[in-house]
Amino acid sequence: EVRLVESGGGLVQSGGSLRLSCVASGFTFERYVIGWFRQAPGKEREAVSFISPGGGATYYSDSAKARFTISSDNAKSTVHLEMESLKPEDTAVYYCAASLERTAVASEFDYWGQGIQVTVSS
């Protein structure tokens, strides 16, 4: 059974930090691109950051660059997203997802987690 289990969300003040984690199971971790989308109320789901655990390549959206850092722990099949200097506009449900393709398009992702809430207060 394929599973992506997110943790680490919550409520933080503007300027604060959070660390999201995604533990994967049921598929070959290193073969996939794994990372994060987010969706705020009334908005479309948007790509945030991705990593290829097999090769280390990373992708960051413009909003994530310079503030977020993605990493993988291949021994634990886990991807982390360190988020710093958080802003109220980062408030959203964050979803972990995995794709066999090198892509940032949501429809091309094969597996999804349940999502975790991140709320940044002003």
PDB file of N, CA and C in Angstrom, residues 13-83:
ATOM      1  N   GLN A  13       3.559  32.376  14.113  1.00  0.00           N
ATOM      2  CA  GLN A  13       3.466  33.814  13.862  1.00  0.00           C
ATOM      3  C   GLN A  13       4.279  34.187  12.628  1.00  0.00           C
ATOM      4  N   SER A  14       3.898  35.297  12.032  1.00  0.00           N
ATOM      5  CA  SER A  14       4.627  35.821  10.882  1.00  0.00           C
ATOM      6  C   SER A  14       6.107  35.991  11.232  1.00  0.00           C
ATOM      7  N   GLY A  15       6.972  35.534  10.334  1.00  0.00           N
ATOM      8  CA  GLY A  15       8.405  35.562  10.589  1.00  0.00           C
ATOM      9  C   GLY A  15       8.947  34.298  11.216  1.00  0.00           C
ATOM     10  N   GLY A  16       8.059  33.424  11.630  1.00  0.00           N
ATOM     11  CA  GLY A  16       8.469  32.188  12.284  1.00  0.00           C
ATOM     12  C   GLY A  16       8.835  31.094  11.301  1.00  0.00           C
ATOM     13  N   SER A  17       9.097  29.905  11.858  1.00  0.00           N
ATOM     14  CA  SER A  17       9.557  28.768  11.061  1.00  0.00           C
ATOM     15  C   SER A  17       8.748  27.523  11.381  1.00  0.00           C
ATOM     16  N   LEU A  18       8.670  26.653  10.396  1.00  0.00           N
ATOM     17  CA  LEU A  18       8.078  25.330  10.581  1.00  0.00           C
ATOM     18  C   LEU A  18       8.860  24.337   9.738  1.00  0.00           C
ATOM     19  N   ARG A  19       8.822  23.080  10.150  1.00  0.00           N
ATOM     20  CA  ARG A  19       9.452  22.006   9.387  1.00  0.00           C
ATOM     21  C   ARG A  19       8.397  20.949   9.083  1.00  0.00           C
ATOM     22  N   LEU A  20       8.089  20.793   7.806  1.00  0.00           N
ATOM     23  CA  LEU A  20       7.177  19.743   7.385  1.00  0.00           C
ATOM     24  C   LEU A  20       7.966  18.493   7.028  1.00  0.00           C
ATOM     25  N   SER A  21       7.388  17.348   7.333  1.00  0.00           N
ATOM     26  CA  SER A  21       7.989  16.071   6.971  1.00  0.00           C
ATOM     27  C   SER A  21       6.974  15.208   6.245  1.00  0.00           C
ATOM     28  N   CYS A  22       7.469  14.402   5.325  1.00  0.00           N
ATOM     29  CA  CYS A  22       6.623  13.479   4.571  1.00  0.00           C
ATOM     30  C   CYS A  22       7.313  12.119   4.560  1.00  0.00           C
ATOM     31  N   VAL A  23       6.687  11.148   5.181  1.00  0.00           N
ATOM     32  CA  VAL A  23       7.231   9.791   5.207  1.00  0.00           C
ATOM     33  C   VAL A  23       6.525   8.970   4.139  1.00  0.00           C
ATOM     34  N   ALA A  24       7.317   8.388   3.242  1.00  0.00           N
ATOM     35  CA  ALA A  24       6.773   7.620   2.125  1.00  0.00           C
ATOM     36  C   ALA A  24       6.943   6.127   2.358  1.00  0.00           C
ATOM     37  N   SER A  25       5.993   5.353   1.862  1.00  0.00           N
ATOM     38  CA  SER A  25       6.097   3.900   1.923  1.00  0.00           C
ATOM     39  C   SER A  25       5.282   3.298   0.791  1.00  0.00           C
ATOM     40  N   GLY A  26       5.653   2.074   0.418  1.00  0.00           N
ATOM     41  CA  GLY A  26       4.897   1.356  -0.601  1.00  0.00           C
ATOM     42  C   GLY A  26       5.372   1.553  -2.025  1.00  0.00           C
ATOM     43  N   PHE A  27       6.449   2.324  -2.232  1.00  0.00           N
ATOM     44  CA  PHE A  27       7.008   2.498  -3.560  1.00  0.00           C
ATOM     45  C   PHE A  27       8.501   2.779  -3.422  1.00  0.00           C
ATOM     46  N   THR A  28       9.207   2.726  -4.558  1.00  0.00           N
ATOM     47  CA  THR A  28      10.667   2.908  -4.532  1.00  0.00           C
ATOM     48  C   THR A  28      10.990   4.385  -4.449  1.00  0.00           C
ATOM     49  N   PHE A  29      11.312   4.828  -3.267  1.00  0.00           N
ATOM     50  CA  PHE A  29      11.469   6.251  -2.930  1.00  0.00           C
ATOM     51  C   PHE A  29      12.403   6.974  -3.899  1.00  0.00           C
ATOM     52  N   GLU A  30      13.557   6.384  -4.179  1.00  0.00           N
ATOM     53  CA  GLU A  30      14.585   7.071  -4.966  1.00  0.00           C
ATOM     54  C   GLU A  30      14.203   7.240  -6.429  1.00  0.00           C
ATOM     55  N   ARG A  31      13.189   6.548  -6.913  1.00  0.00           N
ATOM     56  CA  ARG A  31      12.805   6.640  -8.319  1.00  0.00           C
ATOM     57  C   ARG A  31      11.873   7.811  -8.589  1.00  0.00           C
ATOM     58  N   TYR A  32      11.346   8.400  -7.541  1.00  0.00           N
ATOM     59  CA  TYR A  32      10.313   9.409  -7.694  1.00  0.00           C
ATOM     60  C   TYR A  32      10.812  10.816  -7.417  1.00  0.00           C
ATOM     61  N   VAL A  33      10.115  11.797  -7.983  1.00  0.00           N
ATOM     62  CA  VAL A  33      10.198  13.190  -7.547  1.00  0.00           C
ATOM     63  C   VAL A  33       9.163  13.348  -6.436  1.00  0.00           C
ATOM     64  N   ILE A  34       9.597  13.879  -5.316  1.00  0.00           N
ATOM     65  CA  ILE A  34       8.710  14.007  -4.154  1.00  0.00           C
ATOM     66  C   ILE A  34       8.781  15.427  -3.632  1.00  0.00           C
ATOM     67  N   GLY A  35       7.643  15.950  -3.256  1.00  0.00           N
ATOM     68  CA  GLY A  35       7.668  17.298  -2.715  1.00  0.00           C
ATOM     69  C   GLY A  35       6.312  17.771  -2.286  1.00  0.00           C
ATOM     70  N   TRP A  36       6.127  19.081  -2.398  1.00  0.00           N
ATOM     71  CA  TRP A  36       4.998  19.727  -1.761  1.00  0.00           C
ATOM     72  C   TRP A  36       4.237  20.652  -2.690  1.00  0.00           C
ATOM     73  N   PHE A  37       2.926  20.527  -2.617  1.00  0.00           N
ATOM     74  CA  PHE A  37       1.999  21.505  -3.151  1.00  0.00           C
ATOM     75  C   PHE A  37       1.303  22.161  -1.962  1.00  0.00           C
ATOM     76  N   ARG A  38       0.652  23.277  -2.224  1.00  0.00           N
ATOM     77  CA  ARG A  38      -0.195  23.882  -1.204  1.00  0.00           C
ATOM     78  C   ARG A  38      -1.444  24.457  -1.838  1.00  0.00           C
ATOM     79  N   GLN A  39      -2.496  24.551  -1.033  1.00  0.00           N
ATOM     80  CA  GLN A  39      -3.753  25.106  -1.511  1.00  0.00           C
ATOM     81  C   GLN A  39      -4.384  25.953  -0.422  1.00  0.00           C
ATOM     82  N   ALA A  40      -4.541  27.218  -0.729  1.00  0.00           N
ATOM     83  CA  ALA A  40      -5.200  28.148   0.182  1.00  0.00           C
ATOM     84  C   ALA A  40      -6.684  28.202  -0.151  1.00  0.00           C
ATOM     85  N   PRO A  41      -7.525  28.607   0.797  1.00  0.00           N
ATOM     86  CA  PRO A  41      -8.967  28.674   0.539  1.00  0.00           C
ATOM     87  C   PRO A  41      -9.279  29.544  -0.676  1.00  0.00           C
ATOM     88  N   GLY A  42     -10.063  29.003  -1.597  1.00  0.00           N
ATOM     89  CA  GLY A  42     -10.486  29.755  -2.765  1.00  0.00           C
ATOM     90  C   GLY A  42      -9.439  29.871  -3.854  1.00  0.00           C
ATOM     91  N   LYS A  43      -8.310  29.206  -3.667  1.00  0.00           N
ATOM     92  CA  LYS A  43      -7.240  29.287  -4.665  1.00  0.00           C
ATOM     93  C   LYS A  43      -6.911  27.911  -5.220  1.00  0.00           C
ATOM     94  N   GLU A  44      -6.237  27.903  -6.355  1.00  0.00           N
ATOM     95  CA  GLU A  44      -5.818  26.651  -6.960  1.00  0.00           C
ATOM     96  C   GLU A  44      -4.616  26.062  -6.215  1.00  0.00           C
ATOM     97  N   ARG A  45      -4.476  24.751  -6.350  1.00  0.00           N
ATOM     98  CA  ARG A  45      -3.316  24.098  -5.762  1.00  0.00           C
ATOM     99  C   ARG A  45      -2.068  24.556  -6.521  1.00  0.00           C
ATOM    100  N   GLU A  46      -1.017  24.907  -5.785  1.00  0.00           N
ATOM    101  CA  GLU A  46       0.195  25.404  -6.423  1.00  0.00           C
ATOM    102  C   GLU A  46       1.408  24.622  -5.967  1.00  0.00           C
ATOM    103  N   ALA A  47       2.368  24.477  -6.855  1.00  0.00           N
ATOM    104  CA  ALA A  47       3.619  23.795  -6.534  1.00  0.00           C
ATOM    105  C   ALA A  47       4.464  24.661  -5.607  1.00  0.00           C
ATOM    106  N   VAL A  48       5.127  24.017  -4.661  1.00  0.00           N
ATOM    107  CA  VAL A  48       5.987  24.730  -3.716  1.00  0.00           C
ATOM    108  C   VAL A  48       7.444  24.324  -3.917  1.00  0.00           C
ATOM    109  N   SER A  49       7.746  23.050  -3.737  1.00  0.00           N
ATOM    110  CA  SER A  49       9.132  22.590  -3.819  1.00  0.00           C
ATOM    111  C   SER A  49       9.165  21.081  -3.998  1.00  0.00           C
ATOM    112  N   PHE A  50      10.182  20.612  -4.749  1.00  0.00           N
ATOM    113  CA  PHE A  50      10.313  19.182  -5.012  1.00  0.00           C
ATOM    114  C   PHE A  50      11.777  18.772  -4.966  1.00  0.00           C
ATOM    115  N   ILE A  51      11.996  17.488  -4.749  1.00  0.00           N
ATOM    116  CA  ILE A  51      13.338  16.941  -4.748  1.00  0.00           C
ATOM    117  C   ILE A  51      13.328  15.573  -5.408  1.00  0.00           C
ATOM    118  N   SER A  52      14.419  15.266  -6.087  1.00  0.00           N
ATOM    119  CA  SER A  52      14.634  13.925  -6.615  1.00  0.00           C
ATOM    120  C   SER A  52      15.574  13.209  -5.670  1.00  0.00           C
ATOM    121  N   PRO A  53      15.069  12.352  -4.786  1.00  0.00           N
ATOM    122  CA  PRO A  53      15.943  11.704  -3.807  1.00  0.00           C
ATOM    123  C   PRO A  53      17.058  10.882  -4.442  1.00  0.00           C
ATOM    124  N   GLY A  54      16.817  10.401  -5.662  1.00  0.00           N
ATOM    125  CA  GLY A  54      17.842   9.599  -6.309  1.00  0.00           C
ATOM    126  C   GLY A  54      19.035  10.413  -6.758  1.00  0.00           C
ATOM    127  N   GLY A  55      18.826  11.657  -7.158  1.00  0.00           N
ATOM    128  CA  GLY A  55      19.917  12.459  -7.689  1.00  0.00           C
ATOM    129  C   GLY A  55      20.158  13.764  -6.956  1.00  0.00           C
ATOM    130  N   GLY A  56      19.190  14.187  -6.146  1.00  0.00           N
ATOM    131  CA  GLY A  56      19.365  15.396  -5.356  1.00  0.00           C
ATOM    132  C   GLY A  56      18.881  16.678  -6.002  1.00  0.00           C
ATOM    133  N   ALA A  57      18.419  16.615  -7.252  1.00  0.00           N
ATOM    134  CA  ALA A  57      17.931  17.833  -7.906  1.00  0.00           C
ATOM    135  C   ALA A  57      16.730  18.384  -7.145  1.00  0.00           C
ATOM    136  N   THR A  58      16.644  19.706  -7.110  1.00  0.00           N
ATOM    137  CA  THR A  58      15.556  20.359  -6.395  1.00  0.00           C
ATOM    138  C   THR A  58      14.871  21.395  -7.271  1.00  0.00           C
ATOM    139  N   TYR A  59      13.638  21.710  -6.890  1.00  0.00           N
ATOM    140  CA  TYR A  59      12.854  22.759  -7.555  1.00  0.00           C
ATOM    141  C   TYR A  59      12.194  23.583  -6.468  1.00  0.00           C
ATOM    142  N   TYR A  60      12.185  24.903  -6.671  1.00  0.00           N
ATOM    143  CA  TYR A  60      11.486  25.805  -5.766  1.00  0.00           C
ATOM    144  C   TYR A  60      10.641  26.767  -6.579  1.00  0.00           C
ATOM    145  N   SER A  61       9.423  27.011  -6.128  1.00  0.00           N
ATOM    146  CA  SER A  61       8.629  28.060  -6.732  1.00  0.00           C
ATOM    147  C   SER A  61       9.243  29.409  -6.361  1.00  0.00           C
ATOM    148  N   ASP A  62       8.830  30.443  -7.071  1.00  0.00           N
ATOM    149  CA  ASP A  62       9.366  31.778  -6.769  1.00  0.00           C
ATOM    150  C   ASP A  62       9.057  32.181  -5.332  1.00  0.00           C
ATOM    151  N   SER A  63       7.888  31.785  -4.837  1.00  0.00           N
ATOM    152  CA  SER A  63       7.516  32.173  -3.473  1.00  0.00           C
ATOM    153  C   SER A  63       8.319  31.416  -2.423  1.00  0.00           C
ATOM    154  N   ALA A  64       8.873  30.269  -2.787  1.00  0.00           N
ATOM    155  CA  ALA A  64       9.610  29.440  -1.833  1.00  0.00           C
ATOM    156  C   ALA A  64      11.112  29.710  -1.849  1.00  0.00           C
ATOM    157  N   LYS A  65      11.604  30.224  -2.964  1.00  0.00           N
ATOM    158  CA  LYS A  65      13.039  30.467  -3.068  1.00  0.00           C
ATOM    159  C   LYS A  65      13.524  31.386  -1.960  1.00  0.00           C
ATOM    160  N   ALA A  66      14.674  31.091  -1.406  1.00  0.00           N
ATOM    161  CA  ALA A  66      15.349  31.886  -0.378  1.00  0.00           C
ATOM    162  C   ALA A  66      14.720  31.754   1.005  1.00  0.00           C
ATOM    163  N   ARG A  67      13.533  31.146   1.104  1.00  0.00           N
ATOM    164  CA  ARG A  67      12.900  30.987   2.418  1.00  0.00           C
ATOM    165  C   ARG A  67      12.707  29.531   2.816  1.00  0.00           C
ATOM    166  N   PHE A  68      12.520  28.660   1.818  1.00  0.00           N
ATOM    167  CA  PHE A  68      12.248  27.243   2.088  1.00  0.00           C
ATOM    168  C   PHE A  68      13.430  26.397   1.629  1.00  0.00           C
ATOM    169  N   THR A  69      13.675  25.298   2.329  1.00  0.00           N
ATOM    170  CA  THR A  69      14.722  24.358   1.944  1.00  0.00           C
ATOM    171  C   THR A  69      14.161  22.946   1.994  1.00  0.00           C
ATOM    172  N   ILE A  70      14.288  22.236   0.880  1.00  0.00           N
ATOM    173  CA  ILE A  70      13.808  20.857   0.823  1.00  0.00           C
ATOM    174  C   ILE A  70      15.001  19.916   0.905  1.00  0.00           C
ATOM    175  N   SER A  71      14.796  18.788   1.592  1.00  0.00           N
ATOM    176  CA  SER A  71      15.856  17.794   1.715  1.00  0.00           C
ATOM    177  C   SER A  71      15.221  16.413   1.823  1.00  0.00           C
ATOM    178  N   SER A  72      16.036  15.402   1.601  1.00  0.00           N
ATOM    179  CA  SER A  72      15.526  14.037   1.732  1.00  0.00           C
ATOM    180  C   SER A  72      16.451  13.204   2.593  1.00  0.00           C
ATOM    181  N   ASP A  73      15.861  12.310   3.354  1.00  0.00           N
ATOM    182  CA  ASP A  73      16.587  11.312   4.130  1.00  0.00           C
ATOM    183  C   ASP A  73      16.220   9.975   3.509  1.00  0.00           C
ATOM    184  N   ASN A  74      17.057   9.514   2.591  1.00  0.00           N
ATOM    185  CA  ASN A  74      16.698   8.318   1.829  1.00  0.00           C
ATOM    186  C   ASN A  74      16.617   7.078   2.711  1.00  0.00           C
ATOM    187  N   ALA A  75      17.418   7.019   3.752  1.00  0.00           N
ATOM    188  CA  ALA A  75      17.389   5.854   4.646  1.00  0.00           C
ATOM    189  C   ALA A  75      16.043   5.724   5.355  1.00  0.00           C
ATOM    190  N   LYS A  76      15.362   6.868   5.520  1.00  0.00           N
ATOM    191  CA  LYS A  76      14.062   6.867   6.209  1.00  0.00           C
ATOM    192  C   LYS A  76      12.909   7.150   5.252  1.00  0.00           C
ATOM    193  N   SER A  77      13.217   7.221   3.947  1.00  0.00           N
ATOM    194  CA  SER A  77      12.182   7.512   2.939  1.00  0.00           C
ATOM    195  C   SER A  77      11.357   8.733   3.343  1.00  0.00           C
ATOM    196  N   THR A  78      12.058   9.773   3.712  1.00  0.00           N
ATOM    197  CA  THR A  78      11.405  10.968   4.246  1.00  0.00           C
ATOM    198  C   THR A  78      11.909  12.215   3.529  1.00  0.00           C
ATOM    199  N   VAL A  79      10.996  13.106   3.233  1.00  0.00           N
ATOM    200  CA  VAL A  79      11.330  14.405   2.663  1.00  0.00           C
ATOM    201  C   VAL A  79      10.943  15.471   3.685  1.00  0.00           C
ATOM    202  N   HIS A  80      11.848  16.419   3.897  1.00  0.00           N
ATOM    203  CA  HIS A  80      11.586  17.520   4.818  1.00  0.00           C
ATOM    204  C   HIS A  80      11.496  18.833   4.057  1.00  0.00           C
ATOM    205  N   LEU A  81      10.662  19.735   4.539  1.00  0.00           N
ATOM    206  CA  LEU A  81      10.593  21.083   4.003  1.00  0.00           C
ATOM    207  C   LEU A  81      10.751  22.048   5.169  1.00  0.00           C
ATOM    208  N   GLU A  82      11.903  22.695   5.214  1.00  0.00           N
ATOM    209  CA  GLU A  82      12.166  23.711   6.227  1.00  0.00           C
ATOM    210  C   GLU A  82      11.642  25.042   5.699  1.00  0.00           C
ATOM    211  N   MET A  83      10.727  25.646   6.433  1.00  0.00           N
ATOM    212  CA  MET A  83      10.120  26.902   6.004  1.00  0.00           C
ATOM    213  C   MET A  83      10.484  27.990   7.003  1.00  0.00           C
TER     214      MET A  83
END
